[in-house]
Short mmCIF file of C-alpha atoms in Angstrom, two decimals:
data_model
loop_
_atom_site.label_atom_id
_atom_site.label_comp_id
_atom_site.label_asym_id
_atom_site.label_seq_id
_atom_site.Cartn_x
_atom_site.Cartn_y
_atom_site.Cartn_z
CA MET A 1255 1.88 14.47 -9.74
CA ILE A 1256 4.97 14.79 -9.01
CA GLN A 1257 6.16 10.85 -9.60
CA ALA A 1258 4.54 7.28 -9.65
CA ALA A 1259 6.52 4.26 -8.91
CA PRO A 1260 5.14 0.47 -9.21
CA GLY A 1261 4.98 -1.62 -6.00
CA ALA A 1262 7.46 -3.66 -7.63
CA ASN A 1263 10.23 -1.13 -6.38
CA LEU A 1264 9.79 -2.66 -3.09
CA LEU A 1265 11.72 -5.70 -3.29
CA GLY A 1266 10.28 -6.99 -6.31
CA ASN A 1267 6.67 -6.88 -4.52
CA PRO A 1268 5.30 -5.22 -1.60
CA LEU A 1269 4.53 -8.77 0.30
CA LYS A 1270 8.17 -9.67 0.26
CA VAL A 1271 8.56 -6.28 2.53
CA VAL A 1272 5.85 -7.61 4.80
CA LEU A 1273 7.39 -11.11 5.09
CA TRP A 1274 10.65 -9.47 5.83
CA LEU A 1275 9.12 -7.22 8.59
CA VAL A 1276 7.47 -10.40 10.02
CA GLU A 1277 10.60 -12.29 10.51
CA GLU A 1278 12.90 -9.18 11.64
CA MET A 1279 10.10 -7.84 14.03
CA LYS A 1280 10.03 -11.42 15.42
CA ARG A 1281 13.90 -11.84 15.77
CA ARG A 1282 14.14 -8.61 17.66
CA GLY A 1283 11.67 -10.18 20.48
CA THR A 1284 8.56 -7.77 19.34
CA PRO A 1285 6.40 -9.65 16.93
CA LEU A 1286 3.89 -7.80 15.22
CA GLN A 1287 0.42 -7.96 16.42
CA ALA A 1288 -3.22 -8.19 14.84
CA GLY A 1289 -4.24 -4.69 14.33
CA ASP A 1290 -0.61 -3.53 13.87
CA ARG A 1291 0.00 -0.79 11.21
CA LEU A 1292 2.92 -1.12 8.75
CA SER A 1293 4.86 1.07 6.50
CA LEU A 1294 6.64 -0.79 4.04
CA GLY A 1295 8.95 2.32 2.78
CA ALA A 1296 9.20 4.64 -0.40
CA PRO A 1297 8.57 3.05 -3.73
CA GLY A 1298 9.53 6.10 -5.38
CA LYS A 1299 12.29 8.81 -5.20
CA LEU A 1300 12.60 10.61 -1.96
CA PHE A 1301 13.22 14.52 -1.98
CA PRO A 1302 12.52 17.33 0.64
CA LEU A 1303 9.56 18.88 1.23
CA LYS A 1304 10.27 22.50 1.55
CA GLU A 1305 7.56 24.81 0.18
CA ALA A 1306 5.61 26.42 2.88
CA GLY A 1307 1.64 25.99 2.45
CA LYS A 1308 2.18 23.40 -0.14
CA THR A 1309 0.27 20.28 0.32
CA TYR A 1310 1.27 16.85 -0.76
CA THR A 1311 -0.61 13.82 -1.29
CA TYR A 1312 0.54 10.33 -1.04
CA ALA A 1313 -1.90 7.91 -2.81
CA LEU A 1314 -1.75 4.23 -3.04
CA LYS A 1315 -3.96 2.44 -5.89
CA GLY A 1316 -4.89 -1.08 -6.27
CA LEU A 1317 -5.90 -1.98 -2.51
CA PRO A 1318 -9.62 -2.38 -0.96
CA GLY A 1319 -11.25 1.23 -0.90
CA ASP A 1320 -9.01 2.50 -3.62
CA PRO A 1321 -7.49 4.81 -3.91
CA THR A 1322 -6.17 5.14 -0.23
CA THR A 1323 -4.50 8.58 0.47
CA VAL A 1324 -2.76 10.86 2.98
CA SER A 1325 -1.77 14.23 2.63
CA VAL A 1326 0.67 16.62 4.41
CA THR A 1327 0.68 20.49 4.36
CA ILE A 1328 3.94 21.80 4.83
CA LYS A 1329 4.31 24.94 7.31
#
């Protein structure tokens, strides 16, 4: 594991980010639609992914289907 960060790092609660996105997209004239997927941002420290051949996995815990993961392999 490179790092772990609580969801509270996202405006104190990830749901606050969702509410902000709903209002912001409505303000821009492109309201969110049923089935839209949201990226709430990075709760942890950002860092460059440089090592060729290395795979990084991002895991979200505490959601239905726990854990939800996505992996990226650097070329």
